[in-house]
Short mmCIF file of C-alpha atoms in Angstrom, two decimals:
data_model
loop_
_atom_site.label_atom_id
_atom_site.label_comp_id
_atom_site.label_asym_id
_atom_site.label_seq_id
_atom_site.Cartn_x
_atom_site.Cartn_y
_atom_site.Cartn_z
CA MET A 1 231.16 61.31 88.37
CA ILE A 2 228.42 60.30 90.76
CA ALA A 3 231.05 60.55 93.51
CA LEU A 4 231.11 64.42 93.04
CA ILE A 5 227.23 64.72 92.91
CA THR A 6 226.85 63.04 96.51
CA PHE A 7 229.47 64.79 97.86
CA SER A 8 228.25 68.60 96.33
CA PHE A 9 225.14 67.71 97.34
CA VAL A 10 226.38 66.47 101.26
CA VAL A 11 227.95 70.18 101.97
CA ASN A 12 225.37 72.63 100.36
CA PHE A 13 222.07 70.41 101.53
CA PRO A 14 222.97 71.39 105.75
CA SER A 15 223.09 75.06 104.22
CA VAL A 16 219.92 74.71 101.90
CA ILE A 17 218.38 74.13 104.77
CA ALA A 18 220.17 76.03 107.90
CA THR A 19 219.46 79.18 105.91
CA PRO A 20 215.85 79.73 105.66
CA ILE A 21 215.65 78.19 109.58
CA ASP A 22 217.80 80.77 110.67
CA THR A 23 216.02 83.70 108.65
CA LEU A 24 212.71 82.56 109.84
CA SER A 25 214.07 82.66 113.61
CA ARG A 26 215.30 85.78 113.41
CA GLY A 27 212.08 86.98 111.81
CA ILE A 28 209.99 85.32 114.47
CA THR A 29 212.65 86.98 117.68
CA ASP A 30 211.75 90.17 115.88
CA ILE A 31 207.69 89.06 116.01
CA ALA A 32 207.93 88.44 119.89
CA ASN A 33 209.94 91.65 120.45
CA LYS A 34 206.92 93.98 118.72
CA ASN A 35 209.38 94.73 115.98
CA TYR A 36 206.39 94.23 113.59
CA ARG A 37 208.36 95.96 110.72
CA SER A 38 210.17 92.95 109.77
CA ARG A 39 209.81 91.13 106.75
CA ILE A 40 211.46 87.73 105.57
CA HIS A 41 213.16 87.58 101.92
CA LEU A 42 213.52 84.02 100.61
CA THR A 43 213.84 83.56 97.11
CA GLN A 44 212.51 79.47 97.20
CA LYS A 45 209.84 78.58 95.42
CA ASP A 46 209.60 75.92 98.08
CA GLU A 47 208.17 74.95 101.69
CA PHE A 48 209.80 77.68 103.08
CA GLY A 49 209.17 80.34 100.69
CA ASP A 50 205.54 79.63 101.17
CA LEU A 51 206.06 80.05 104.63
CA ALA A 52 207.85 82.97 104.20
CA ASN A 53 205.25 84.70 102.62
CA SER A 54 202.76 83.38 105.29
CA PHE A 55 205.01 85.31 107.67
CA ASN A 56 204.91 88.38 105.77
CA ILE A 57 201.39 88.60 105.57
CA MET A 58 200.96 88.45 110.13
CA ALA A 59 203.73 90.73 110.24
CA ALA A 60 202.37 93.72 108.27
CA LYS A 61 198.38 92.42 109.81
CA LEU A 62 200.05 92.95 113.40
CA GLU A 63 201.54 95.89 112.02
CA GLU A 64 198.32 97.49 110.69
CA TYR A 65 196.84 96.16 114.22
CA GLU A 66 199.33 97.92 116.59
CA SER A 67 199.44 101.22 114.42
CA SER A 68 195.83 101.52 114.37
CA ASN A 69 195.50 100.70 118.41
CA LEU A 70 198.52 102.60 119.23
CA ALA A 71 196.58 105.73 117.70
CA SER A 72 193.31 104.59 119.24
CA ILE A 73 195.56 105.07 122.45
CA LEU A 74 197.37 108.65 121.51
CA PHE A 75 193.91 109.48 120.78
CA GLU A 76 192.06 108.51 124.09
CA LYS A 77 195.19 110.30 125.97
CA LYS A 78 194.23 113.44 124.13
CA ARG A 79 191.10 113.27 125.10
CA ILE A 80 192.10 113.55 128.33
CA GLU A 81 194.49 115.32 128.14
CA THR A 82 191.76 118.12 126.38
CA ILE A 83 188.62 117.57 129.20
CA ILE A 84 191.68 117.67 131.92
CA ASN A 85 192.81 120.77 130.58
CA ASN A 86 189.56 122.25 130.08
CA MET A 87 188.44 121.57 133.95
CA HIS A 88 188.29 125.73 135.93
CA ASP A 89 189.57 123.92 139.05
CA PRO A 90 193.43 122.92 139.04
CA VAL A 91 193.40 118.95 139.44
CA ILE A 92 197.33 116.94 139.81
CA GLY A 93 197.54 113.40 139.05
CA ILE A 94 200.19 111.51 141.14
CA ASP A 95 201.35 108.13 140.46
CA GLU A 96 202.47 105.04 143.60
CA HIS A 97 205.53 106.02 143.53
CA LYS A 98 204.47 109.75 144.53
CA LYS A 99 205.78 111.23 140.75
CA VAL A 100 203.50 113.55 139.25
CA LEU A 101 201.64 112.22 136.11
CA PHE A 102 199.81 115.05 134.97
CA VAL A 103 198.87 118.77 135.95
CA ASN A 104 196.17 120.74 133.70
CA ASN A 105 196.55 124.21 133.15
CA GLU A 106 194.96 125.83 136.04
CA ALA A 107 197.41 124.02 138.46
CA VAL A 108 200.10 125.08 136.49
CA LYS A 109 199.00 128.59 136.92
CA ILE A 110 198.98 128.76 140.73
CA LEU A 111 202.37 126.43 141.34
CA GLY A 112 203.86 129.17 139.08
CA VAL A 113 206.31 126.07 137.86
CA PRO A 114 206.54 125.09 134.34
CA GLU A 115 204.28 121.60 132.99
CA LYS A 116 207.79 120.45 131.88
CA ASN A 117 209.35 120.77 135.30
CA LEU A 118 206.79 118.90 136.87
CA ILE A 119 206.40 115.75 134.84
CA GLY A 120 207.75 112.91 136.20
CA LYS A 121 208.97 114.74 139.04
CA ALA A 122 208.66 113.59 142.92
CA VAL A 123 206.49 115.69 144.70
CA GLN A 124 209.18 115.40 147.34
CA ASP A 125 211.50 117.45 145.25
CA ILE A 126 208.85 120.28 143.99
CA ALA A 127 208.07 120.86 147.86
CA VAL A 128 211.36 122.10 148.73
CA THR A 129 211.25 124.39 146.68
CA ASN A 130 207.55 124.94 146.11
CA ASP A 131 205.79 126.17 149.35
CA LEU A 132 202.34 125.55 147.56
CA MET A 133 203.38 122.50 146.90
CA ARG A 134 204.41 121.62 150.10
CA SER A 135 201.31 122.35 151.79
CA LEU A 136 199.04 120.09 148.91
CA ILE A 137 200.80 117.01 149.45
CA ARG A 138 201.17 117.45 153.56
CA GLU A 139 198.92 115.32 154.36
CA LEU A 140 199.65 112.74 152.00
CA MET A 141 203.59 112.37 152.89
CA GLU A 142 202.83 112.21 156.73
CA THR A 143 199.26 110.57 156.69
CA ASP A 144 200.11 108.65 153.42
CA GLY A 145 196.74 109.85 152.45
CA ASN A 146 194.05 108.13 155.04
CA ASP A 147 193.46 110.40 157.38
CA LYS A 148 191.63 113.53 155.92
CA LYS A 149 190.90 115.73 158.44
CA ASP A 150 192.51 118.53 157.43
CA ILE A 151 191.96 118.14 154.11
CA LYS A 152 189.05 120.38 153.78
CA LYS A 153 190.56 123.70 155.13
CA PRO A 154 190.60 126.07 152.67
CA LEU A 155 193.90 127.19 151.55
CA LYS A 156 194.32 130.55 151.10
CA ILE A 157 196.65 131.07 147.05
CA TYR A 158 197.94 134.17 145.71
CA ALA A 159 198.01 134.05 141.60
CA ASP A 160 196.85 136.37 138.71
CA GLY A 161 197.24 138.87 140.84
CA LYS A 162 194.62 138.60 143.26
CA GLU A 163 193.95 136.36 146.40
CA SER A 164 192.11 133.32 146.24
CA PHE A 165 190.41 130.38 148.07
CA PHE A 166 190.73 126.49 147.28
CA GLU A 167 189.21 123.77 148.69
CA LYS A 168 191.44 120.32 148.89
CA ASP A 169 190.39 116.33 148.29
CA ILE A 170 192.99 114.05 147.77
CA LEU A 171 191.77 111.37 146.10
CA GLN A 172 193.18 107.41 145.81
CA ILE A 173 192.74 105.96 142.93
CA PHE A 174 192.83 101.50 142.91
CA SER A 175 193.05 99.42 140.06
CA THR A 176 192.07 95.52 140.09
CA PRO A 177 194.94 93.53 136.80
CA THR A 178 193.01 91.88 134.64
CA GLY A 179 192.77 88.51 136.04
CA GLU A 180 192.87 89.27 139.92
CA LYS A 181 191.15 90.19 142.30
CA GLU A 182 192.60 92.24 144.88
CA LYS A 183 192.83 96.11 144.38
CA TYR A 184 195.54 98.06 144.07
CA GLN A 185 196.62 101.41 144.73
CA ILE A 186 197.95 102.83 141.86
CA GLY A 187 197.95 106.64 142.57
CA TYR A 188 196.23 109.63 143.80
CA VAL A 189 194.30 112.60 142.25
CA ILE A 190 194.77 116.12 143.54
CA LEU A 191 191.57 118.35 143.71
CA LEU A 192 191.44 122.29 144.28
CA LYS A 193 187.63 123.48 143.95
CA ASN A 194 187.82 127.04 143.81
CA ILE A 195 185.36 128.52 146.34
CA THR A 196 186.75 132.07 146.12
CA PRO A 197 183.08 133.38 145.04
CA PHE A 198 181.63 131.68 148.47
CA LYS A 199 184.21 133.04 150.26
CA GLU A 200 183.75 136.90 148.54
CA LEU A 201 180.36 136.41 149.67
CA ASP A 202 180.98 135.65 152.93
CA PHE A 203 183.39 138.73 153.45
CA ALA A 204 180.57 140.66 151.94
CA LYS A 205 177.96 139.07 154.40
CA THR A 206 181.13 139.89 157.91
CA ASN A 207 181.09 143.63 156.43
CA PHE A 208 177.07 144.24 156.02
CA ILE A 209 176.64 142.77 159.61
CA ALA A 210 179.39 144.99 160.83
CA THR A 211 177.99 147.63 159.05
CA VAL A 212 174.45 147.42 159.75
CA SER A 213 175.13 146.65 164.01
CA HIS A 214 177.58 149.70 163.84
CA GLU A 215 174.98 152.10 162.21
CA LEU A 216 172.29 150.86 165.01
CA LYS A 217 174.07 151.65 167.47
CA THR A 218 173.44 155.55 167.02
CA PRO A 219 170.03 155.18 166.98
CA ILE A 220 169.59 153.44 170.12
CA SER A 221 171.54 155.51 172.10
CA ALA A 222 169.58 158.48 171.40
CA ILE A 223 166.45 156.34 172.33
CA LYS A 224 168.12 155.84 175.66
CA MET A 225 169.34 159.23 176.12
CA SER A 226 165.50 160.50 175.18
CA LEU A 227 164.47 157.73 177.94
CA GLN A 228 166.73 159.15 180.23
CA LEU A 229 165.77 162.79 180.03
CA LEU A 230 162.13 161.34 180.52
CA GLU A 231 163.24 159.85 183.87
CA ASP A 232 164.52 163.37 184.96
CA GLU A 233 161.80 165.00 187.07
CA ARG A 234 162.64 167.90 185.96
CA ILE A 235 160.98 167.97 182.96
CA GLY A 236 157.63 166.63 184.57
CA THR A 237 156.95 163.92 186.39
CA ALA A 238 155.31 160.73 185.12
CA ASN A 239 151.93 158.81 186.89
CA GLY A 240 152.72 154.64 186.81
CA GLU A 241 151.77 153.92 183.57
CA GLN A 242 153.77 156.37 181.76
CA LYS A 243 156.80 155.04 184.05
CA GLN A 244 156.45 151.20 183.28
CA LEU A 245 156.08 152.44 179.28
CA ILE A 246 159.30 154.17 179.91
CA GLN A 247 161.39 150.84 181.56
CA ASN A 248 159.51 148.74 178.88
CA ILE A 249 160.90 151.14 176.64
CA ALA A 250 164.49 151.16 178.30
CA ASP A 251 163.95 146.79 178.37
CA GLU A 252 163.91 146.84 174.71
CA ALA A 253 166.77 149.59 173.55
CA ASP A 254 169.10 147.63 176.26
CA ARG A 255 168.36 143.90 174.49
CA LEU A 256 169.01 145.81 170.85
CA LEU A 257 171.75 147.41 172.13
CA LYS A 258 173.03 143.56 173.37
CA ILE A 259 172.08 142.01 170.22
CA THR A 260 173.42 145.08 168.41
CA GLY A 261 177.09 144.11 170.48
CA GLU A 262 176.62 140.07 169.86
CA LEU A 263 176.76 140.91 166.08
CA LEU A 264 179.74 143.07 165.93
CA ASN A 265 181.71 140.49 168.02
CA MET A 266 180.37 138.10 165.72
CA THR A 267 181.62 139.64 163.01
CA GLN A 268 185.21 140.74 164.86
CA VAL A 269 185.84 136.56 165.51
CA GLU A 270 185.04 135.68 161.89
CA THR A 271 187.52 138.42 160.63
CA GLY A 272 189.77 136.91 162.73
CA LYS A 273 190.13 140.51 165.10
CA ILE A 274 188.38 138.51 168.53
CA GLN A 275 190.32 135.34 169.46
CA LEU A 276 188.29 132.46 171.12
CA ASN A 277 189.77 131.48 174.21
CA LEU A 278 187.84 128.02 174.33
CA GLN A 279 187.90 126.30 178.28
CA PRO A 280 186.27 123.26 179.49
CA SER A 281 183.30 123.45 181.26
CA ASN A 282 181.16 120.79 183.24
CA ALA A 283 177.25 120.53 181.47
CA PRO A 284 174.79 120.53 184.56
CA ARG A 285 172.10 117.38 184.28
CA TYR A 286 168.82 117.51 184.67
CA CYS A 287 166.33 114.75 184.76
CA GLY A 288 164.76 114.98 181.40
CA VAL A 289 161.16 114.60 182.72
CA CYS A 290 160.40 117.94 184.09
CA CYS A 291 161.55 121.56 182.84
CA ARG A 292 165.09 122.26 181.77
CA SER A 293 165.12 125.11 184.07
CA CYS A 294 164.43 122.48 186.90
CA LYS A 295 167.19 120.77 188.63
CA ASN A 296 166.89 117.31 190.66
CA GLY A 297 170.40 117.94 192.20
CA ASN A 298 172.43 115.08 190.58
#
């Protein structure tokens, strides 16, 4: 009888110990893999049962924390997306691998590409079929975002049935990992500032100056014609003082005519009707002590 009890104990004892340990091991592995819904079900009323209950309490608290933390992260993500989408200027976020992270509604509108065809795509692939994206990332691809010499040049974009002007700016985003001191570049943000109202004001100013200058030419021409009649001796001979006054009026009329001509030329340069041909020249050197009109021969 004692031999049978001993034999049964020897056979069953390892499973009594090994089974709970194996169950606990699998549960710990699940928790390590962030499977916080894992639970251990042991019916024993011994130390293993107490350990299983403690494990289940820990897993429940971790699941609750993970859910609340995830909800908080999702809320903050949604809030940031809402802020970006409510911006009136187009914004495009790109990661360090040149893939699109986010775009707001204004950027989607001017690019003319659905958001689902932008997020997660490489900007090089998008630029193949999209001229605007190719223009936006040209400096980014050629200089890796470090040379901003041409970034401030206004872009002319035709969207929503009208012509708009934007000023581009590329921001490099850096981050310092926890516990480290060195910064790492984690991406770029392309900002397009809508300067269309300023351009429209500039066009209005140019057109106004051109109109005023053109209208001024008519009365100036009438003044010069009247001066020519006054200088004609067939309508009367002027004395010395009168001739001097006529000459002064003629000089001022020529001056006004020159100013209006320069204003017209300026408006034509601004509208692109006249192209400036810049040439290098040697500037004269002055002594810097006397009057600038006096050269010292150096």
